[in-house]
Coordinates of C-alpha atoms in Angstrom, one line a residue:
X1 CA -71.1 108.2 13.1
X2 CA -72.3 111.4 14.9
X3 CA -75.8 113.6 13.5
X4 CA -74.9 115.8 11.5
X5 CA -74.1 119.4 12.5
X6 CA -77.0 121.7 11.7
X7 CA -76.9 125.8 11.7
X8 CA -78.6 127.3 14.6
X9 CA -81.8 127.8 12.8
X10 CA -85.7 128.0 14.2
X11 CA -86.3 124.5 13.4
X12 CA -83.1 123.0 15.4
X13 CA -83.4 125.6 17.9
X14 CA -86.7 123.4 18.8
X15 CA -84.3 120.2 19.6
X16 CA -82.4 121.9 22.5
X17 CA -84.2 119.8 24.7
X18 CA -82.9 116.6 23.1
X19 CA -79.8 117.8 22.9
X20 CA -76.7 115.5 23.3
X21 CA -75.3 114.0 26.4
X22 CA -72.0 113.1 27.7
X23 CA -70.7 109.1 28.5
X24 CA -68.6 108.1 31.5
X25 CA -65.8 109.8 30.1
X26 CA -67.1 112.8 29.3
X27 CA -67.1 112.3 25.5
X28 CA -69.9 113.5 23.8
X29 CA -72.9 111.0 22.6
X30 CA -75.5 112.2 19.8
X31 CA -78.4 110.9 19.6
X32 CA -80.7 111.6 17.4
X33 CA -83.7 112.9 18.5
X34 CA -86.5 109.9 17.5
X35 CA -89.6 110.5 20.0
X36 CA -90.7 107.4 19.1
X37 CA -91.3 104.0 21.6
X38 CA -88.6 100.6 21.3
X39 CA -90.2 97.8 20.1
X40 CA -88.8 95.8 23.2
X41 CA -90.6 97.8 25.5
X42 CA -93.3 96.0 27.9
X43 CA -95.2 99.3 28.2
X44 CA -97.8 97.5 30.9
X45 CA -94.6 97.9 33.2
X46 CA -94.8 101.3 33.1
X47 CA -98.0 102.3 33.1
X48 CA -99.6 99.3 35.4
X49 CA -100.7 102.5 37.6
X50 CA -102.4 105.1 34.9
X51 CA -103.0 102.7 32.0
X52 CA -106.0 104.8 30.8
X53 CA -103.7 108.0 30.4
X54 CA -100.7 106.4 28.8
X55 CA -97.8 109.1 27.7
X56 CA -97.3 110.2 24.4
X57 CA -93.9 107.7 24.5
X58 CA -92.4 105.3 27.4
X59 CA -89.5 103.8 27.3
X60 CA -87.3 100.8 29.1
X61 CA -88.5 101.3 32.4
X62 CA -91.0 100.0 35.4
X63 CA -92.8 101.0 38.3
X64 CA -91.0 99.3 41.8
X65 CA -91.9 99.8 45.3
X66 CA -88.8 101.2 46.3
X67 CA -87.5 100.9 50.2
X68 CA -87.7 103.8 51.8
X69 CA -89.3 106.1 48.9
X70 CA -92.4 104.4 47.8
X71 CA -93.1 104.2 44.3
X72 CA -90.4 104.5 41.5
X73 CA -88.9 103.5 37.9
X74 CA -86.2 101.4 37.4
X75 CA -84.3 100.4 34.1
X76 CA -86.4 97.8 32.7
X77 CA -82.9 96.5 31.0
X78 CA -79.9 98.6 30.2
X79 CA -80.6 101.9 29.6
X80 CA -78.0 104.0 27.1
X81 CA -77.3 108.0 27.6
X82 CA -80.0 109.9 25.6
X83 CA -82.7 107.0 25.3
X84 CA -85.8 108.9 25.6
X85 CA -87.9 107.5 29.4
X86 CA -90.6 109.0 29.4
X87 CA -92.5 112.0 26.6
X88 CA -95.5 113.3 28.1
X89 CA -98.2 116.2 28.3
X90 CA -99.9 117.8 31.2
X91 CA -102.6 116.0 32.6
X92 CA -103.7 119.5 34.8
X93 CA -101.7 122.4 33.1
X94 CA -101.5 126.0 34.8
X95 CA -104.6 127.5 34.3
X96 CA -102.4 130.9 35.2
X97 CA -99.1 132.2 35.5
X98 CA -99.6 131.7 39.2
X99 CA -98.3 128.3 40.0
X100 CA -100.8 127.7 43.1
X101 CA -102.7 124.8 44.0
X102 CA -105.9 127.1 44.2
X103 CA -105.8 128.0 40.2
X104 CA -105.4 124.4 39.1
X105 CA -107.9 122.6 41.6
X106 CA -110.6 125.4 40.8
X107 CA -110.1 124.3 36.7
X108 CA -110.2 121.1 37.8
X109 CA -113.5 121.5 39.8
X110 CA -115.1 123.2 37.0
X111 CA -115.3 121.0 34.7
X112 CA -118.0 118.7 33.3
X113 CA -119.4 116.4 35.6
X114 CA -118.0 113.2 33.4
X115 CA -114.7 115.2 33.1
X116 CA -114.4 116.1 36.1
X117 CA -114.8 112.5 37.8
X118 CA -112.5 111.2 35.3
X119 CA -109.6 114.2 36.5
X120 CA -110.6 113.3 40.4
X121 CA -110.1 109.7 40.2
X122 CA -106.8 110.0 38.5
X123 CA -105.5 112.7 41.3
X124 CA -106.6 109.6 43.4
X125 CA -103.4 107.7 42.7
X126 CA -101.2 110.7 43.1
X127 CA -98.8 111.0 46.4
X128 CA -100.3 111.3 48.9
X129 CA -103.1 108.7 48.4
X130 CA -104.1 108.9 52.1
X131 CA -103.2 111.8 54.7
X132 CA -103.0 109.2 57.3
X133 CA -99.1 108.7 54.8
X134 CA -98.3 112.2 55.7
X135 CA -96.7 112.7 59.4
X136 CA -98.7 113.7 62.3
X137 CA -95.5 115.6 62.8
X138 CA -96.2 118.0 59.5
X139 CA -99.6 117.9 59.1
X140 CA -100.3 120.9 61.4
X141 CA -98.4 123.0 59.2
X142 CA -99.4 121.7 56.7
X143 CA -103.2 121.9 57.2
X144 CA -102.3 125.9 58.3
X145 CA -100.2 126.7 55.2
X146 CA -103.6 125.2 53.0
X147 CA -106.2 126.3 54.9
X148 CA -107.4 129.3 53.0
X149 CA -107.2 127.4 49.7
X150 CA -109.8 124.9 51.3
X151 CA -111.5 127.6 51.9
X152 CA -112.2 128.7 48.5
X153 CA -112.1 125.5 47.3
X154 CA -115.3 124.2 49.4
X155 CA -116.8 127.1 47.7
X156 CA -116.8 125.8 44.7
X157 CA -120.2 123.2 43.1
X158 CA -117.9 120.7 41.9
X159 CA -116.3 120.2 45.4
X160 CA -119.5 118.6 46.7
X161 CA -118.4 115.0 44.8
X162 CA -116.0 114.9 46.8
X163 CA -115.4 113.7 50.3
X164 CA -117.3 110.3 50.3
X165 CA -120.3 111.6 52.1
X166 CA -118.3 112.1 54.8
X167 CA -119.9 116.2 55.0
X168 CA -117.5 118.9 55.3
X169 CA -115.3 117.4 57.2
X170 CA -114.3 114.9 54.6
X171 CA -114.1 116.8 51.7
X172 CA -112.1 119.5 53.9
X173 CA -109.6 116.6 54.2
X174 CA -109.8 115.2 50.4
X175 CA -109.5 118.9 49.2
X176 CA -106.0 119.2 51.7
X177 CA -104.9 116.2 50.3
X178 CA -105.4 117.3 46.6
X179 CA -103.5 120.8 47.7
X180 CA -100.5 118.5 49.0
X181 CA -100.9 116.2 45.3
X182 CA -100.2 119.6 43.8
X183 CA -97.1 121.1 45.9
X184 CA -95.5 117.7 46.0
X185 CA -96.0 116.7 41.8
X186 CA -96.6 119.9 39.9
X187 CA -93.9 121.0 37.8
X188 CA -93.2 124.5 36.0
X189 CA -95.5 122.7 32.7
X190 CA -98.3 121.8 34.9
X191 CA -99.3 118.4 36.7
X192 CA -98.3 115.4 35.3
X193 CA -99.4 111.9 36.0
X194 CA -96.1 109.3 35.0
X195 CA -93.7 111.7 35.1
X196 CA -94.8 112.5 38.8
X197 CA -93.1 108.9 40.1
X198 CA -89.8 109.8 39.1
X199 CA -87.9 110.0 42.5
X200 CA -85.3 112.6 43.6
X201 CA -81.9 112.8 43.5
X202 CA -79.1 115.7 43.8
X203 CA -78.4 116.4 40.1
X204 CA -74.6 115.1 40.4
X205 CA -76.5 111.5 41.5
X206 CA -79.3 112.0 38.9
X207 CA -79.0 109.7 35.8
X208 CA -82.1 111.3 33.7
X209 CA -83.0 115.2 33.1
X210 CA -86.4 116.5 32.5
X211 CA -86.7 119.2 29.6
X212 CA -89.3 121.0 28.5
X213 CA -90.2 120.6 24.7
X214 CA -93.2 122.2 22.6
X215 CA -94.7 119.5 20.4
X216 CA -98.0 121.1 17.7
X217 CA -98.5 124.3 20.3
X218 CA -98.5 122.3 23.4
X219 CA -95.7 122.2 26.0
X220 CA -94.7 118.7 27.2
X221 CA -92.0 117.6 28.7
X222 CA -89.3 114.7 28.1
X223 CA -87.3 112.6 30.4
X224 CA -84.4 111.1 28.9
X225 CA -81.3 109.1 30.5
X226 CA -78.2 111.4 30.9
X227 CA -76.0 108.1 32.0
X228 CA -75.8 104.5 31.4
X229 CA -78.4 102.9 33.8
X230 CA -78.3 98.9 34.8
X231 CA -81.3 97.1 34.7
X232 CA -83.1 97.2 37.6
X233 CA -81.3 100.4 39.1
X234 CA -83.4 103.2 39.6
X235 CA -84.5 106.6 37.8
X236 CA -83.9 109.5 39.0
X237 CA -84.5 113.2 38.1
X238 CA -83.3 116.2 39.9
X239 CA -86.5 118.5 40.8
X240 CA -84.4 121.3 41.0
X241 CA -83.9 123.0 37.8
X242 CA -82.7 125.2 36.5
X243 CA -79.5 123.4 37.9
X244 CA -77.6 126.9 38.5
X245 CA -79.2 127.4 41.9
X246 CA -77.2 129.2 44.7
X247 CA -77.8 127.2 48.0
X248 CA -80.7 129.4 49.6
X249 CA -82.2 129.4 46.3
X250 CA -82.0 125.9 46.0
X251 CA -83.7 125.1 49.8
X252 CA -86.7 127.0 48.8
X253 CA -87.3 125.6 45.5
X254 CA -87.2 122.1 47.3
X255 CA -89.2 122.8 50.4
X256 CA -91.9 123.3 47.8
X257 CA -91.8 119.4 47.5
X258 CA -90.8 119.4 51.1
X259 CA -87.9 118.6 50.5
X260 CA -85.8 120.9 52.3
X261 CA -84.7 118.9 55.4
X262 CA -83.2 115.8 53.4
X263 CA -81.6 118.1 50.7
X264 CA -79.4 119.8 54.1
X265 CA -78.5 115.8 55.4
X266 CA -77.6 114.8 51.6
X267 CA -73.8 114.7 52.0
X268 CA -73.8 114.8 48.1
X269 CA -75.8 118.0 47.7
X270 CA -74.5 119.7 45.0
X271 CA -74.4 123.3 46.3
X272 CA -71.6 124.2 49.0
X273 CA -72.9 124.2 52.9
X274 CA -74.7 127.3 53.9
X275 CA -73.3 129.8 56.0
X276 CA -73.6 128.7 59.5
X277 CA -75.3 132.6 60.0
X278 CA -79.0 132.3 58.2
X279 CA -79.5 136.0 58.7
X280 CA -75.7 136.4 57.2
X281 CA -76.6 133.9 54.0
X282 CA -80.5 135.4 53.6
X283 CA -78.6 138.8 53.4
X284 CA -75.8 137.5 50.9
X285 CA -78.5 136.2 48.5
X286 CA -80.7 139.1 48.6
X287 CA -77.7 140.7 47.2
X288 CA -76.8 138.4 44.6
X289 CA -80.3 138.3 43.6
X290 CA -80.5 142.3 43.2
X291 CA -77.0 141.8 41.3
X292 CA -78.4 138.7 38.8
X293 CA -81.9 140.3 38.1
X294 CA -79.8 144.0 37.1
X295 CA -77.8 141.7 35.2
X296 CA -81.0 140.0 33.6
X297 CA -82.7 143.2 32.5
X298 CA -79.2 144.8 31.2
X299 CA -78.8 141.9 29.3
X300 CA -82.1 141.9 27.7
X301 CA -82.0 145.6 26.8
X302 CA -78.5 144.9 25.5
X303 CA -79.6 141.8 23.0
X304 CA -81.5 143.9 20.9
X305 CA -79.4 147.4 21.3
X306 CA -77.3 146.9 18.1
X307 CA -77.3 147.4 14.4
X308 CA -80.6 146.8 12.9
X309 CA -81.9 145.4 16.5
X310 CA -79.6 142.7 17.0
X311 CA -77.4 142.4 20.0
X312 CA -74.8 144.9 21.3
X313 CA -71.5 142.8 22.1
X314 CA -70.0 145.3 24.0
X315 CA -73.3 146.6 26.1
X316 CA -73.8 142.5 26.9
X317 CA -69.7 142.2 27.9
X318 CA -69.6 145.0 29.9
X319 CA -72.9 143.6 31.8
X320 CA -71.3 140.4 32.7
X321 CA -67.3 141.7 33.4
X322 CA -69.5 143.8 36.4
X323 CA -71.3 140.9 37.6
X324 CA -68.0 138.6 37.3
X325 CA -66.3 141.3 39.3
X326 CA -68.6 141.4 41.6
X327 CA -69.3 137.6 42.4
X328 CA -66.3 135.7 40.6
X329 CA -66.4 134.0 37.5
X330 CA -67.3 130.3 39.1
X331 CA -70.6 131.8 40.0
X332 CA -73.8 130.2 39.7
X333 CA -75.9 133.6 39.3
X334 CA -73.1 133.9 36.8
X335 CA -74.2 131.3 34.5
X336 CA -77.7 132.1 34.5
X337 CA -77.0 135.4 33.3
X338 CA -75.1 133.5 30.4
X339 CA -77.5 131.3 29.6
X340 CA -79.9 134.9 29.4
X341 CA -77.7 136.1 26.5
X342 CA -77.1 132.7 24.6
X343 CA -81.5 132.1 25.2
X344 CA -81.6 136.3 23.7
X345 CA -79.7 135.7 20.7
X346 CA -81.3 132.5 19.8
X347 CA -84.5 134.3 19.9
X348 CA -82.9 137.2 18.0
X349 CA -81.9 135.0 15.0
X350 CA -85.0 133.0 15.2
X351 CA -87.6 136.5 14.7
X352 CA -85.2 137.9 12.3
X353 CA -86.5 134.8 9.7
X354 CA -83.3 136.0 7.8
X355 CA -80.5 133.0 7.7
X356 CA -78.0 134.7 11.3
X357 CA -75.1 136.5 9.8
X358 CA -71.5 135.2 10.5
X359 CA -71.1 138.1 13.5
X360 CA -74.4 136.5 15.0
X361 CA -73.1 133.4 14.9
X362 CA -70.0 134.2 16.4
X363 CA -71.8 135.9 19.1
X364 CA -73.6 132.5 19.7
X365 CA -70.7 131.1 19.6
X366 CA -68.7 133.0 22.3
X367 CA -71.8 132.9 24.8
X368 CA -72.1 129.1 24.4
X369 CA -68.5 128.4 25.6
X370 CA -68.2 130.7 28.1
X371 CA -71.3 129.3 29.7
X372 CA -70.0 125.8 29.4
X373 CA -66.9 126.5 31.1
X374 CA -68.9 127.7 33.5
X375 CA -70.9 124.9 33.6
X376 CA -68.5 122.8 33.4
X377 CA -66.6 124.1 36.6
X378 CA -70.2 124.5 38.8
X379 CA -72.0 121.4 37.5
X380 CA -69.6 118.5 36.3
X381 CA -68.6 117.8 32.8
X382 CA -71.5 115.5 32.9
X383 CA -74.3 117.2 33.8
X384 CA -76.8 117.4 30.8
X385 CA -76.9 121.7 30.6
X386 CA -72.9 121.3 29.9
X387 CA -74.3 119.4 26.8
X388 CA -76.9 121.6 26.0
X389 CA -74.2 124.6 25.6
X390 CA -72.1 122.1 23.5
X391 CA -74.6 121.3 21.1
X392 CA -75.4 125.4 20.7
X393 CA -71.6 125.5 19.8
X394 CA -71.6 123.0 17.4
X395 CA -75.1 124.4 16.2
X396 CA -73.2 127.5 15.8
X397 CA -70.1 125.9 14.1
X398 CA -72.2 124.3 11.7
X399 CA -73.5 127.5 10.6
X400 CA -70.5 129.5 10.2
X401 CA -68.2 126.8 7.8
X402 CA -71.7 127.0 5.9
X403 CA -70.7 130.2 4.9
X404 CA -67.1 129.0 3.8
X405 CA -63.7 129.3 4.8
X406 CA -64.0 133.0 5.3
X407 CA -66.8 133.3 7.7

């Protein structure tokens, strides 16, 4: 039988990263959210490459050479939608809000000598292990684009382990390839070791979904299977989140993993072909950007514009009637800005520490489904977000016939 239905509280506001998923056919599958390893897991499978640093859980899966992407996990044995892959903390989190490979090699560098060798030799076995892997092709650029980041890296006393003893030279080259370890495997948490061998795929081919989940004060992050996998098939995640990316949006985020060229060959990308005009599509998403972040900010001031500080309905449907009038309601800038609201009044009811009145709920409510139409229309019916949205409406549901047949 399904999990219960629980009101949209604080404490199950905290599960939306485990929440449900969808099967083949688009019904719904609960699972309950146990963060907690299956006994017939081989863990030595997967984690034969970091076996010091093992994740906080692993599930059914193994690291395979795979042809033509190098390392990668593969169903260890039949994999069901929701099984939790892979629950794991930040080996190197942001030392800053600025996501640069400068910030989190200097916190790296500074650390104790034991420490430090300990964080070094791990970032070892992180892609790429050698420059000679990356192609003479890029590595120009490359070596350009990171220059001034070796720069002030050399600078620093704990760069002098490094290198081999090969002088400056060969630390400038271990300290390049470190920069390119962070660009190609750092996430929005931070640097993460197991979760870094996940491979790629458009999110419409991806069969797992990375969420962000914080466990005792720390943020980790959870993998978990969003569709039936065979044994022996691979893993794969979608590095660009969130999925509501318009195409231009969408090219940057992945030439940060250098990804940009195969993402334009993929004939399965999920976003429509860009204009065949760059200047024409860099001057269409400047404008929807202006649009969405106007829409943002309106929406934020509007969540907490009504009685007693909660949200103004009308202020918030006024907001996104312009934007929808504006870009059309099968918009991806759309949906962000619908997934704003639902994320401001879930903060709204979780700092009031009052149970959420039945007009709160029904707000909830409302913003949940239209966002999972939207999603629905954009994304698939089985892409893990259109689950998310579902389990804020039945979180919703749940909390309004607790409040009996009136409410």
């Amino acid at each position: 039988p399904p999990a219960p239905v629980v009101p949209a509280t604080a404490a199950s506001s905290k599960r939306n990263a485990l929440a449900p998923f969808a099967d083949a056919n688009g019904d719904q599958v609960v699972v309950p959210p146990r963060l907690t390893a299956a006994a017939d897991v081989n863990t030595a499978d997967a984690l034969c490459v970091w076996p010091e640093h093992p994740p906080r859980v692993v599930g059914p899966i193994a690291v395979r050479q795979i042809p033509g992407s190098g390392r990668g996990f593969v169903a260890a044995r039949d994999i069901s939608p929701g099984q939790v892959l892979i629950w794991e903390q930040p080996f190197v989190p942001w030392p800053s809000a600025e996501h640069e490979p400068l910030s989190l090699l200097q916190s790296v560098l500074r650390r104790s000598a034991v420490e430090r060798r300990v964080a070094l030799a791990a970032l070892s076995r992180l892609h790429p292990m050698e420059l000679r892997s990356v192609s003479a092709f890029d590595r120009p650029r490359l070596e350009e684009e990171h220059c001034a980041c070796v720069d002030a890296l050399l600078q620093e006393p704990g760069a002098a382990d490094l290198g081999g003893g090969l002088g400056d030279e060969g630390r400038r080259a271990e300290l390049l390839r470190l920069c390119l370890v962070c660009r190609w495997n750092a996430f929005a948490s931070g640097l993460f070791l197991h979760q870094s061998i996940f491979n790629h795929a458009p999110s419409r081919r991806a069969n797992a979904d990375k969420a962000a989940l914080r466990a005792g004060g720390t943020l980790t992050s959870v993998v978990r299977a969003t569709r039936h996998i065979a044994q022996g098939q691979e893993v794969l995640i979608c590095y660009a989140q969130p999925a509501e990316l318009i195409p231009a949006a969408c090219s940057r985020h992945l030439d940060h993993f250098d990804f940009t060229s195969e993402a334009e060959r993929h004939s399965e990308w999920d976003a429509p072909p860009r204009s065949a005009s760059e200047a024409g599509a860099a001057e269409a998403d400047e404008l929807t950007l202006t649009l969405e972040a106007g829409a943002r900010e309106a929406v934020r001031r509007a969540a907490r514009a009504g009685p007693g500080g909660g949200v103004d309905e009308a202020a918030c449907a006024a907001v996104l009637r312009e934007l929808v009038r504006e870009l059309g309601e099968r918009h991806l800038a759309v949906a962000r800005v619908r997934r704003e609201l639902l994320a401001a009044i879930r903060l709204q009811l979780e700092e009031s520490g009052a149970p959420p009145s039945a007009p709160s709920l029904l707000a909830l409510l409302e913003s949940a489904l239209e966002l999972w139409r939207t999603q629905r229309a954009l994304l698939g019916p089985l892409h893990p977000n259109c689950a998310e949205s579902l389990h804020e409406v039945g979180a919703s549901i749940g909390g309004l016939l607790g409040r009996g047949p009136r409410a």
